[in-house]
PDB file of C-alpha atoms and ligand atoms in Angstrom:
ATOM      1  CA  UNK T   1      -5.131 164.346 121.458  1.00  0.00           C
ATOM      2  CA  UNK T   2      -2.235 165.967 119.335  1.00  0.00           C
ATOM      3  CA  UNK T   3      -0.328 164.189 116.766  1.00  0.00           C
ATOM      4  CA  UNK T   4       3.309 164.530 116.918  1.00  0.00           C
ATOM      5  CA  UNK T   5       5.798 163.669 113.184  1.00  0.00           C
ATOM      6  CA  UNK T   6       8.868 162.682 114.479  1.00  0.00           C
ATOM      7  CA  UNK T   7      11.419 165.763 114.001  1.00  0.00           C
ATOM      8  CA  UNK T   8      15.215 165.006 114.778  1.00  0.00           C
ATOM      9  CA  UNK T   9      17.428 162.407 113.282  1.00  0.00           C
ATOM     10  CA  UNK T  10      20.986 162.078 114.934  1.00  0.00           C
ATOM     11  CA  UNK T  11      23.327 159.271 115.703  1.00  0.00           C
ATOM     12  CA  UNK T  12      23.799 157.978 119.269  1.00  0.00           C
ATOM     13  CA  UNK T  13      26.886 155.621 119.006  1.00  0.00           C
ATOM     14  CA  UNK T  14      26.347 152.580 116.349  1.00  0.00           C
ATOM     15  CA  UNK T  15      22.432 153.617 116.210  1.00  0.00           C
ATOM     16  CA  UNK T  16      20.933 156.002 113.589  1.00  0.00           C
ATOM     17  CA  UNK T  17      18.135 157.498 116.255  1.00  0.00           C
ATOM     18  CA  UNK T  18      14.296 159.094 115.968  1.00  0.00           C
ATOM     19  CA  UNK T  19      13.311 161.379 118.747  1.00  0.00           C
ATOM     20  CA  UNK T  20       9.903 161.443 119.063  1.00  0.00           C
ATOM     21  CA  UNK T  21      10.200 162.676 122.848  1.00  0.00           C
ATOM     22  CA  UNK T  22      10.774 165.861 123.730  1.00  0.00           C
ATOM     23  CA  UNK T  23      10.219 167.613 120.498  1.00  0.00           C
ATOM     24  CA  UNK T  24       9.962 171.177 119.811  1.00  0.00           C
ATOM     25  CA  UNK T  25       6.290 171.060 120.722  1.00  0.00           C
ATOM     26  CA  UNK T  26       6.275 168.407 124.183  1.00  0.00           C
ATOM     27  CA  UNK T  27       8.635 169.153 126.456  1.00  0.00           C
ATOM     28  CA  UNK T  28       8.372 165.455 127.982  1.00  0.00           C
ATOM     29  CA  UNK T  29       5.257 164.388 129.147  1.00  0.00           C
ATOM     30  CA  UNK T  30       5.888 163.028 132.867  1.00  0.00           C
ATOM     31  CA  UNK T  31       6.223 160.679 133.611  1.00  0.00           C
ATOM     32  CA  UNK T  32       8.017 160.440 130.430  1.00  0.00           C
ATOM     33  CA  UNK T  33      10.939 161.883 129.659  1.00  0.00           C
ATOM     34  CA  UNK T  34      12.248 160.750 126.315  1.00  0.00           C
ATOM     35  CA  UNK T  35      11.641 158.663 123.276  1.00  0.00           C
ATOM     36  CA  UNK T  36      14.484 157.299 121.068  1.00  0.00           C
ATOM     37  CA  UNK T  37      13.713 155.205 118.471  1.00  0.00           C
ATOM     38  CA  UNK T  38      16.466 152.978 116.775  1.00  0.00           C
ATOM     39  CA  UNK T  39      16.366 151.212 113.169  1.00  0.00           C
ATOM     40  CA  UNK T  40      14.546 149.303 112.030  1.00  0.00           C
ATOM     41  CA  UNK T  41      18.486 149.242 110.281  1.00  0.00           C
ATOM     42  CA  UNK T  42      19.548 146.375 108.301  1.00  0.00           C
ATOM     43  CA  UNK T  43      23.792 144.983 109.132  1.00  0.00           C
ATOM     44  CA  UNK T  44      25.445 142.886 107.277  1.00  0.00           C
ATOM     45  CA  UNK T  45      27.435 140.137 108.965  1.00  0.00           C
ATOM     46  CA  UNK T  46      30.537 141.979 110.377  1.00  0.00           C
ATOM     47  CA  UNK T  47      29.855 145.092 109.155  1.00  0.00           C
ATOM     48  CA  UNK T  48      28.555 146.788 112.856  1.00  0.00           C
ATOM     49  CA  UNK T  49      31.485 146.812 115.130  1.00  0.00           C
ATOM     50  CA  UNK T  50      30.922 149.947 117.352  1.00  0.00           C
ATOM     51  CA  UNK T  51      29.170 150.510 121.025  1.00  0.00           C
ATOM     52  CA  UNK T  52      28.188 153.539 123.392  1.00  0.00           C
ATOM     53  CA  UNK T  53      31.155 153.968 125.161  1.00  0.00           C
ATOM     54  CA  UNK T  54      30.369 153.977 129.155  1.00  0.00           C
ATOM     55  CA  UNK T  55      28.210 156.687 130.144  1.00  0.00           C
ATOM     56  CA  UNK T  56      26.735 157.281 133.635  1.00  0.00           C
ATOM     57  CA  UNK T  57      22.971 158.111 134.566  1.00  0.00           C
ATOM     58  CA  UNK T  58      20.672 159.034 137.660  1.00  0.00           C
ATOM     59  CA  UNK T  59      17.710 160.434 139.111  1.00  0.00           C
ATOM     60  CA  UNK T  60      15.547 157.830 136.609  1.00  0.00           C
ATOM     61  CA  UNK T  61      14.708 154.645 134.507  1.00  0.00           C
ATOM     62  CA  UNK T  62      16.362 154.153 131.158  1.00  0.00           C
ATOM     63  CA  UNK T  63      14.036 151.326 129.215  1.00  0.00           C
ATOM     64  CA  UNK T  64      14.887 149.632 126.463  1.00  0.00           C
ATOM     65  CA  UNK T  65      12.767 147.689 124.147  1.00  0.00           C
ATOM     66  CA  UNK T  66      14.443 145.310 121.604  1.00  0.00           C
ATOM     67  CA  UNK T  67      11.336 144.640 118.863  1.00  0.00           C
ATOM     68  CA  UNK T  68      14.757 142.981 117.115  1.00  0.00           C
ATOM     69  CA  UNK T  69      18.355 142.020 116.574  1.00  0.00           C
ATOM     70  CA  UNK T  70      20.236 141.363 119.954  1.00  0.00           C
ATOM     71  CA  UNK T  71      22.079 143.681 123.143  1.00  0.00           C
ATOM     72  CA  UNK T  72      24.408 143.608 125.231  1.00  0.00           C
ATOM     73  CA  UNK T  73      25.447 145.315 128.450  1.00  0.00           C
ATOM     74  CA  UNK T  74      27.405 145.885 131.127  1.00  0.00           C
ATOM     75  CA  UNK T  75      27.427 147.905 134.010  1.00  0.00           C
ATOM     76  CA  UNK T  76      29.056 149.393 137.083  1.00  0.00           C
ATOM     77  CA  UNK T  77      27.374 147.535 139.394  1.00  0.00           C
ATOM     78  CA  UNK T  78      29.117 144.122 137.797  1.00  0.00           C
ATOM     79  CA  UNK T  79      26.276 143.075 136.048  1.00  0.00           C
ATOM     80  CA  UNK T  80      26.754 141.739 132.114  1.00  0.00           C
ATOM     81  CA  UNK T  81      23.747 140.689 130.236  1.00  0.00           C
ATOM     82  CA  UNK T  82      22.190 140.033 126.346  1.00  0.00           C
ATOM     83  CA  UNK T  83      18.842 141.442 125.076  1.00  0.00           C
ATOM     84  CA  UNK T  84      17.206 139.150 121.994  1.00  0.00           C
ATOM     85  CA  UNK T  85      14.108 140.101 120.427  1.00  0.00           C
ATOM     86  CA  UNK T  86      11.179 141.011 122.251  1.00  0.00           C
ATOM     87  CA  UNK T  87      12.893 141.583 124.914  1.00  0.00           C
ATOM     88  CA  UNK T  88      12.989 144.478 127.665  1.00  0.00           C
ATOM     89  CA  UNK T  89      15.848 145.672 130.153  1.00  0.00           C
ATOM     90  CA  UNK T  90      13.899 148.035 132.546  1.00  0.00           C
ATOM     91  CA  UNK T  91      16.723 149.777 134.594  1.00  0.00           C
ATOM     92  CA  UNK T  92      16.731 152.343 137.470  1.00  0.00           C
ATOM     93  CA  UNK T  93      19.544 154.058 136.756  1.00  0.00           C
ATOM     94  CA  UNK T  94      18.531 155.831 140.616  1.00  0.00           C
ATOM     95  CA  UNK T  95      21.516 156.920 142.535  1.00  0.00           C
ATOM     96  CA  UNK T  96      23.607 156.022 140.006  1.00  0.00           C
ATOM     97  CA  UNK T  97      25.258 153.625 137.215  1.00  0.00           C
ATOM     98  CA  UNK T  98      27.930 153.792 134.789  1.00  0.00           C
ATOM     99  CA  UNK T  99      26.664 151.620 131.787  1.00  0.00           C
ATOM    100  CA  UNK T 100      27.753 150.356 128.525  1.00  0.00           C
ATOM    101  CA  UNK T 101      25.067 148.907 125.467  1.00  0.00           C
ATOM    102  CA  UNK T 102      25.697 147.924 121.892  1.00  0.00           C
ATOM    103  CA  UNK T 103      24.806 145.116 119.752  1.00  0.00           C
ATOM    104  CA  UNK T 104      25.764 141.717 121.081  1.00  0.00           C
ATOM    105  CA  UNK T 105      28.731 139.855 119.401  1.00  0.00           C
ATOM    106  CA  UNK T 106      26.369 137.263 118.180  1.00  0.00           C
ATOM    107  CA  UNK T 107      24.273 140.208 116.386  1.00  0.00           C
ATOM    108  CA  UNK T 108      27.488 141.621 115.065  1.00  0.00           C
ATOM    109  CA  UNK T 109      28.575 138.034 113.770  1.00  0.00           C
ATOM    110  CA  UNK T 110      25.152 136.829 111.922  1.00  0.00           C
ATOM    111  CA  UNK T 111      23.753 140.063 111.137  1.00  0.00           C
ATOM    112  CA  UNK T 112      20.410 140.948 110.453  1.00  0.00           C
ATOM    113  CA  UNK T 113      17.907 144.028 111.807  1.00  0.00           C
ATOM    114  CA  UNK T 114      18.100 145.837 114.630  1.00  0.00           C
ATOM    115  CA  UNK T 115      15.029 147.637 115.863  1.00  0.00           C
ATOM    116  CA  UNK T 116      14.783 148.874 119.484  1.00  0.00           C
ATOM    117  CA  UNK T 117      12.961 152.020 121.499  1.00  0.00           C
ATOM    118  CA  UNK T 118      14.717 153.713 124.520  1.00  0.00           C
ATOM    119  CA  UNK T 119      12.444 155.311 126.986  1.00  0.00           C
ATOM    120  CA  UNK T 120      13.378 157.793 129.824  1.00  0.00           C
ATOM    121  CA  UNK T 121      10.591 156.955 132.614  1.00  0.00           C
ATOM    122  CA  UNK T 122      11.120 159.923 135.810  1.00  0.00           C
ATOM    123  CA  UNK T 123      11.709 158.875 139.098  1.00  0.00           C
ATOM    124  CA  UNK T 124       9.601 160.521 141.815  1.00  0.00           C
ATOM    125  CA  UNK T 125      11.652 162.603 144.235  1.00  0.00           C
ATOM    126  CA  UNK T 126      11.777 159.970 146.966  1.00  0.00           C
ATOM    127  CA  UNK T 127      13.004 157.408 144.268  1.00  0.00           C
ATOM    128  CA  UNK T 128      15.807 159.222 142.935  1.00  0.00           C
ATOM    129  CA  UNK T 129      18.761 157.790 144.666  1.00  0.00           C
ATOM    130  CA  UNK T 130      17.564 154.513 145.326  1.00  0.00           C
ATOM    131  CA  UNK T 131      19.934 151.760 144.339  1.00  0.00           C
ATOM    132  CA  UNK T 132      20.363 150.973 140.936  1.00  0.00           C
ATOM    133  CA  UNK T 133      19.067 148.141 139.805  1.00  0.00           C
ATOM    134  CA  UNK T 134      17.608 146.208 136.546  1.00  0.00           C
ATOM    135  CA  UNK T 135      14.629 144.404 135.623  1.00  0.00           C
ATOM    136  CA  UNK T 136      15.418 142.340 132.697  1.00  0.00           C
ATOM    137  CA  UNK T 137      12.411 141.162 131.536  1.00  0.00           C
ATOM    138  CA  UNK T 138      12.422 138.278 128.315  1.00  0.00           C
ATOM    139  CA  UNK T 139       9.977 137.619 125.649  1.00  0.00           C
ATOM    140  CA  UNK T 140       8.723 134.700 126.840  1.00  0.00           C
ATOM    141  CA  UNK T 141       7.803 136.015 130.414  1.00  0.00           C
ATOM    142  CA  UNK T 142       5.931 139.146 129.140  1.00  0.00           C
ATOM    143  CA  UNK T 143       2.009 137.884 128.842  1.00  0.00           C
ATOM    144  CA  UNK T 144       0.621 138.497 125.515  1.00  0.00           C
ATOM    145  CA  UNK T 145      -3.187 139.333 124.976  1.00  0.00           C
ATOM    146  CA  UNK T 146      -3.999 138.578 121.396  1.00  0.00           C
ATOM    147  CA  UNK T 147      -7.632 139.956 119.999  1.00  0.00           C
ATOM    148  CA  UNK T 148      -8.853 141.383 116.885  1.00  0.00           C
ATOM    149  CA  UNK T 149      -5.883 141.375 115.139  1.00  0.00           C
ATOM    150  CA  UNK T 150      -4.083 143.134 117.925  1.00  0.00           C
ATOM    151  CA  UNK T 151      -1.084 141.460 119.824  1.00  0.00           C
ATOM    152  CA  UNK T 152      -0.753 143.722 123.035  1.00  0.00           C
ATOM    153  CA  UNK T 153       2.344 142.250 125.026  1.00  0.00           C
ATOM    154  CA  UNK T 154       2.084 143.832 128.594  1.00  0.00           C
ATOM    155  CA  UNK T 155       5.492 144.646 129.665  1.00  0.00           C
ATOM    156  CA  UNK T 156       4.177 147.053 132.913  1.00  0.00           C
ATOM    157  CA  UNK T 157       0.917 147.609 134.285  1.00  0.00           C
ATOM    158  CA  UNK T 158      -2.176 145.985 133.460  1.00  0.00           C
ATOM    159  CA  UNK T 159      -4.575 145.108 130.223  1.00  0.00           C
ATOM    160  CA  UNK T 160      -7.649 143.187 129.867  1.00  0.00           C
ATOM    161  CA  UNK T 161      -6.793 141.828 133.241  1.00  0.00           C
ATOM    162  CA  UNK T 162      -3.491 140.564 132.822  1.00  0.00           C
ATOM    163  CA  UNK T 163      -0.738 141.982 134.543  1.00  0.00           C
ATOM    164  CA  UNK T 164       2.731 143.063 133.157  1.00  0.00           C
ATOM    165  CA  UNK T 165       6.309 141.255 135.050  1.00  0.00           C
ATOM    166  CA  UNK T 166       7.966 144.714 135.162  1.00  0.00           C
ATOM    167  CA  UNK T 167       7.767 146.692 138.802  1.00  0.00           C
ATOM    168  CA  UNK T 168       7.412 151.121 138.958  1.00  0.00           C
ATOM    169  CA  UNK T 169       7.713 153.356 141.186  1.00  0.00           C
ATOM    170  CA  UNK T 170       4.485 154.738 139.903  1.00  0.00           C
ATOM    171  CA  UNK T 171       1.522 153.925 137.870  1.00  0.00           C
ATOM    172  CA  UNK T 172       2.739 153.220 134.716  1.00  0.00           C
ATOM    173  CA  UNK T 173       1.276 151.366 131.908  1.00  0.00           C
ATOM    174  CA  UNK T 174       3.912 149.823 128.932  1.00  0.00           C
ATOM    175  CA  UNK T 175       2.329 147.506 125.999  1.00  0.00           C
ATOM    176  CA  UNK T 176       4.364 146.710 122.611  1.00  0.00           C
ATOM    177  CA  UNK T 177       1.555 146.068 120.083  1.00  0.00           C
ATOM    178  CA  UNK T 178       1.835 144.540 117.053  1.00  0.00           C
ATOM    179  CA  UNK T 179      -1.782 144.657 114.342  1.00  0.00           C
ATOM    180  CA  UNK T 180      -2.712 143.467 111.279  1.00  0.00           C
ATOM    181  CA  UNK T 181      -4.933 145.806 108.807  1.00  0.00           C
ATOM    182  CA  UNK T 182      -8.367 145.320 109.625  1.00  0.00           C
ATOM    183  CA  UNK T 183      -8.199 144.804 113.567  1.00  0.00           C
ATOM    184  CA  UNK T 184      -9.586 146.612 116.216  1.00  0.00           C
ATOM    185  CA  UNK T 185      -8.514 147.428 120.166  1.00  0.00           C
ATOM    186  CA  UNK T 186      -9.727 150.001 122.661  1.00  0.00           C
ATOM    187  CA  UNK T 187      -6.602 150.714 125.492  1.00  0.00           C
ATOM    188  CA  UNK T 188      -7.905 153.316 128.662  1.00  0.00           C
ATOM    189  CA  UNK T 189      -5.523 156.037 129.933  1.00  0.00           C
ATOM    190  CA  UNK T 190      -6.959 156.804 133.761  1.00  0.00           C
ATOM    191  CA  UNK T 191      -8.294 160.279 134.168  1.00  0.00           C
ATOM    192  CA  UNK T 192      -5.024 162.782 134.975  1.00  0.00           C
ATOM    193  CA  UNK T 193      -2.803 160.505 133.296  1.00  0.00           C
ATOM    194  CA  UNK T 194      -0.754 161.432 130.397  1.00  0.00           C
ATOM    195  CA  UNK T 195      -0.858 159.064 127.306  1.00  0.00           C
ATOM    196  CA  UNK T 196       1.403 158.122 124.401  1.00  0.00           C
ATOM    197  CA  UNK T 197       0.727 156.140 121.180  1.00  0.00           C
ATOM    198  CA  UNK T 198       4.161 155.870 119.440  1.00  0.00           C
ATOM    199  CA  UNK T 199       3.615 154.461 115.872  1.00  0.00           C
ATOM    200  CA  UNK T 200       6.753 152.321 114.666  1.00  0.00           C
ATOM    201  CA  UNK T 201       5.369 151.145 111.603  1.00  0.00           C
ATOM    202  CA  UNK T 202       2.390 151.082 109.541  1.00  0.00           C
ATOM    203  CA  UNK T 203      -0.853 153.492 109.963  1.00  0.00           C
ATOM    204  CA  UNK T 204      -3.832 153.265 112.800  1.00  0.00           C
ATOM    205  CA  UNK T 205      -6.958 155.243 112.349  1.00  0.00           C
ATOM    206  CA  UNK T 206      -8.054 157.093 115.980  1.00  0.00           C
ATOM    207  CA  UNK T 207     -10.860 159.342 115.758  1.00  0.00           C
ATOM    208  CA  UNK T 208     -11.153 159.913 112.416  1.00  0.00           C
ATOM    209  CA  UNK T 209      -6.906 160.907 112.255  1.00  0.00           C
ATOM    210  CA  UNK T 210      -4.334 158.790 110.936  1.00  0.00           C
ATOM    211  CA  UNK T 211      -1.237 158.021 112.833  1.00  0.00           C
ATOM    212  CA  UNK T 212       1.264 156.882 110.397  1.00  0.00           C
ATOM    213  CA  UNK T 213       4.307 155.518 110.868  1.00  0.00           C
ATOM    214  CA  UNK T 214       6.941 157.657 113.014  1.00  0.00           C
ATOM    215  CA  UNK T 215       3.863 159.608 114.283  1.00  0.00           C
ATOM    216  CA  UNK T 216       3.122 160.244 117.745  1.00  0.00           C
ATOM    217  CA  UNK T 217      -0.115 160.726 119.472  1.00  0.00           C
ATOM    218  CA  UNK T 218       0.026 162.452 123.058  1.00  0.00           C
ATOM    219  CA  UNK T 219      -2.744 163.018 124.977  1.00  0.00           C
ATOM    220  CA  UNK T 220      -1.986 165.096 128.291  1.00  0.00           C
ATOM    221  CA  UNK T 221      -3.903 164.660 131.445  1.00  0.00           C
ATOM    222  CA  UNK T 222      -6.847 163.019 129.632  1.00  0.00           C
ATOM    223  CA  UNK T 223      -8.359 160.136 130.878  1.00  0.00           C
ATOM    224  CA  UNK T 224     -10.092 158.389 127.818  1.00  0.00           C
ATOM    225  CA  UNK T 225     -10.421 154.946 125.838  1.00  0.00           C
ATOM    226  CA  UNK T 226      -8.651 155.174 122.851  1.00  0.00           C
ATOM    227  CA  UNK T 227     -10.351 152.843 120.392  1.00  0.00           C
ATOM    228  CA  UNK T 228      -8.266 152.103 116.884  1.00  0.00           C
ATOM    229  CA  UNK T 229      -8.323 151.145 113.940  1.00  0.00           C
ATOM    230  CA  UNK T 230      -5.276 149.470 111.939  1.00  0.00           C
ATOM    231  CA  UNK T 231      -4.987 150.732 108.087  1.00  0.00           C
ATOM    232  CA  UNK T 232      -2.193 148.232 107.669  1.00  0.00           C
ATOM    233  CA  UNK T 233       0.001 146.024 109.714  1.00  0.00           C
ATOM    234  CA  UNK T 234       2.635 147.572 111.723  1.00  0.00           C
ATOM    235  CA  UNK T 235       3.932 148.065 115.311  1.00  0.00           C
ATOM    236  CA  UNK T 236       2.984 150.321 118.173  1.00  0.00           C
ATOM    237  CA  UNK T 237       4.201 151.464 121.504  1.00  0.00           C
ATOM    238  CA  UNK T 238       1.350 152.182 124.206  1.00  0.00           C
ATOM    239  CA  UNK T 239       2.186 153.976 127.561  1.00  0.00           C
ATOM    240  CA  UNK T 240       0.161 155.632 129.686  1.00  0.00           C
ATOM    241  CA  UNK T 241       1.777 157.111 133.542  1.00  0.00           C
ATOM    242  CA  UNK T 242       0.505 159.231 136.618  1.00  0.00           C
ATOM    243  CA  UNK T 243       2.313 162.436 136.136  1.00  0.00           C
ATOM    244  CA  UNK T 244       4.988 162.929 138.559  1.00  0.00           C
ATOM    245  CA  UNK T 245       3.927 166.711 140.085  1.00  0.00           C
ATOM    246  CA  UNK T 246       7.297 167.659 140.959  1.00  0.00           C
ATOM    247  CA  UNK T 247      10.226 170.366 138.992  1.00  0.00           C
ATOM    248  CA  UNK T 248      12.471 168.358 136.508  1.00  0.00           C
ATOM    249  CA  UNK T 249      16.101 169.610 135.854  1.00  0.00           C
ATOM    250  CA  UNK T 250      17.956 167.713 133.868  1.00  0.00           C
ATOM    251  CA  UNK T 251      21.286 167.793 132.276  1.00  0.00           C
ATOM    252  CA  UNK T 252      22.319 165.032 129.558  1.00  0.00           C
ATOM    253  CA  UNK T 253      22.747 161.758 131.851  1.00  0.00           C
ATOM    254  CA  UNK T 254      21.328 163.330 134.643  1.00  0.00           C
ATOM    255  CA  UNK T 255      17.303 163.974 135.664  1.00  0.00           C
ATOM    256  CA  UNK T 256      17.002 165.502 138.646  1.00  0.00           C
ATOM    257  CA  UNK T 257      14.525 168.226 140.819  1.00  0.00           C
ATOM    258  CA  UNK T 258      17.110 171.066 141.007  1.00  0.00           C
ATOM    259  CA  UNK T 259      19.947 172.281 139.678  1.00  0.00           C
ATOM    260  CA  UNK T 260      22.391 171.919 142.463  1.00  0.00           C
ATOM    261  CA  UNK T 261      21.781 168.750 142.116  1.00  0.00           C
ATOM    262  CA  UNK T 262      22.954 168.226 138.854  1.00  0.00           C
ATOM    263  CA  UNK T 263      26.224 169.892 140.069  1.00  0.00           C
ATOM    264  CA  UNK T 264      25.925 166.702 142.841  1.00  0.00           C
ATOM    265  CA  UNK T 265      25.518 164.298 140.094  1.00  0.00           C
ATOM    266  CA  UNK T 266      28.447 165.351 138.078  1.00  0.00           C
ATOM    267  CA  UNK T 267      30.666 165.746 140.943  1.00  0.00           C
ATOM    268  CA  UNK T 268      29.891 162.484 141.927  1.00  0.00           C
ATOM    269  CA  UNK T 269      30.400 161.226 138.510  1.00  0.00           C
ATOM    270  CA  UNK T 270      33.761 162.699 138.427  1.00  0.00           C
ATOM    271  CA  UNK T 271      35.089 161.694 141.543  1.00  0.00           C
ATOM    272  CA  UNK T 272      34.335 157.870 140.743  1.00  0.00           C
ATOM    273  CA  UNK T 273      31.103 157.659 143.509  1.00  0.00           C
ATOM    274  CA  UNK T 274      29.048 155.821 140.373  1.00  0.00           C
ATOM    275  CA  UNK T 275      31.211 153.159 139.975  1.00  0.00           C
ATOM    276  CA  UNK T 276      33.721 152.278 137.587  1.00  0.00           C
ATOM    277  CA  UNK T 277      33.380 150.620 134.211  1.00  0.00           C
ATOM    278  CA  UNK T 278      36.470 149.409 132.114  1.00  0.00           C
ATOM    279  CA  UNK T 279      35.740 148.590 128.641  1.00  0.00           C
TER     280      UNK T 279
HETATM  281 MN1   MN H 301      22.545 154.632 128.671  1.00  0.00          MN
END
């Protein structure tokens, strides 16, 4: 286990953005590819008026998880759609989509904070061009297994025999946690998976270390039971994923095996074979 302090601060669109994932010292951790970590950031009413103008990906899964505030998007494929708290969009970008995201007009209107983690999940080779598609999963359908002061909501994959709503193309395990000082809860990363304990808020004790806020714990090819502690209250992301044994290029929107591939992807991007997206 190696703990990670989050490193890079930059702005992607209206969001002020953490990047846990890669960092200087991971390189991505497959099956995960990225961490971005917006807010928490408080807005006034009327004062956020600004999106991420429409931007294309392939060759993986873009997932977004809204701890608070509210989303929207829209999409190449036609599809429109709103994100409130505690909700996730789990999308596969695969072949291709042109996509738009930003706060939802509502948001923008009443105000209020805004707290959400992007993840980049890798798409096996055989995956990569499937057709794009999205998995939006609310609050209310994602099972939450409350114990010891934990609250583990399984969005993917499976803990203390409940099952998570959202379908992978490979073994992938995706809990929000939220504790309150004092509690206690043991999650299991199989043997030759690779791990992550992202630490929003607040401070968890794991083997005698302390994960603070903004920390990240990564723990590579290790299967183990990670038992903690919380210090305090605060939030956690949990993910744990088979590692996808296979060469990763990638180039901004674009994660793919090779690099002639990426010259595919941009080509295609160019000459309008993604879709189109006015907005
Ligand atoms: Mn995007």
């Amino acid at each position: 286990m190696k703990i990670h302090s989050e490193l890079q601060h930059f702005n992607v669109g209206p969001f002020k953005v953490k990047q846990p994932l890669p960092n200087s010292l991971v390189n991505g951790l497959s099956p995960f590819l990225l961490l971005h970590h917006a807010g928490p950031s408080f807005h006034a009413p009327g004062s956020i008026n600004t999106r991420l103008s429409p931007h294309p990906h392939r060759g993986f899964e873009p997932v977004t998880f809204l701890f608070s505030g509210g989303l929207h998007h829209k999409d190449s494929t036609g599809a429109e759609g709103w994100l409130y708290s505690g909700d996730v969009q789990w999308m596969t970008a695969g072949r291709g989509i042109i996509h738009s995201e930003g706060p939802s007009e509502a948001f923008a209107e009443t105000g209020g904070t805004m707290e959400l983690i992007q993840l980049w999940v890798n798409l096996p080779r055989n995956h990569k061009m499937s057709a794009p598609r999205y998995q939006d999963l609310k609050a209310d359908k994602i099972p939450v297994v409350t114990a010891n002061g934990f609250s583990t909501k399984v969005v993917a994959g499976n803990y203390a025999s409940v099952a998570g709503p959202a379908e992978t193309f490979t073994p992938i395990d995706a809990f929000m946690v939220e504790f309150k000082a004092g509690g206690a809860a043991a999650y299991t990363i199989p043997q030759f998976f690779n791990g992550i304990i992202y630490v929003l808020n607040g401070s968890v004790l794991l083997d005698g270390s302390k994960i603070d806020g903004l920390e990240m714990a990564v723990f590579e090819g290790t299967g183990r039971t990670i038992e903690l502690e919380a210090l305090s209250d605060g939030k956690l992301l949990f993910l744990s994923g088979a590692p996808i044994e296979e060469p990763v290029v990638s180039y901004g929107p674009f994660v793919m095996n090779y690099q002639g591939e990426i010259k595919q992807a941009m080509l295609d991007y160019e000459t309008g074979k993604m879709g189109k997206l006015d907005f």
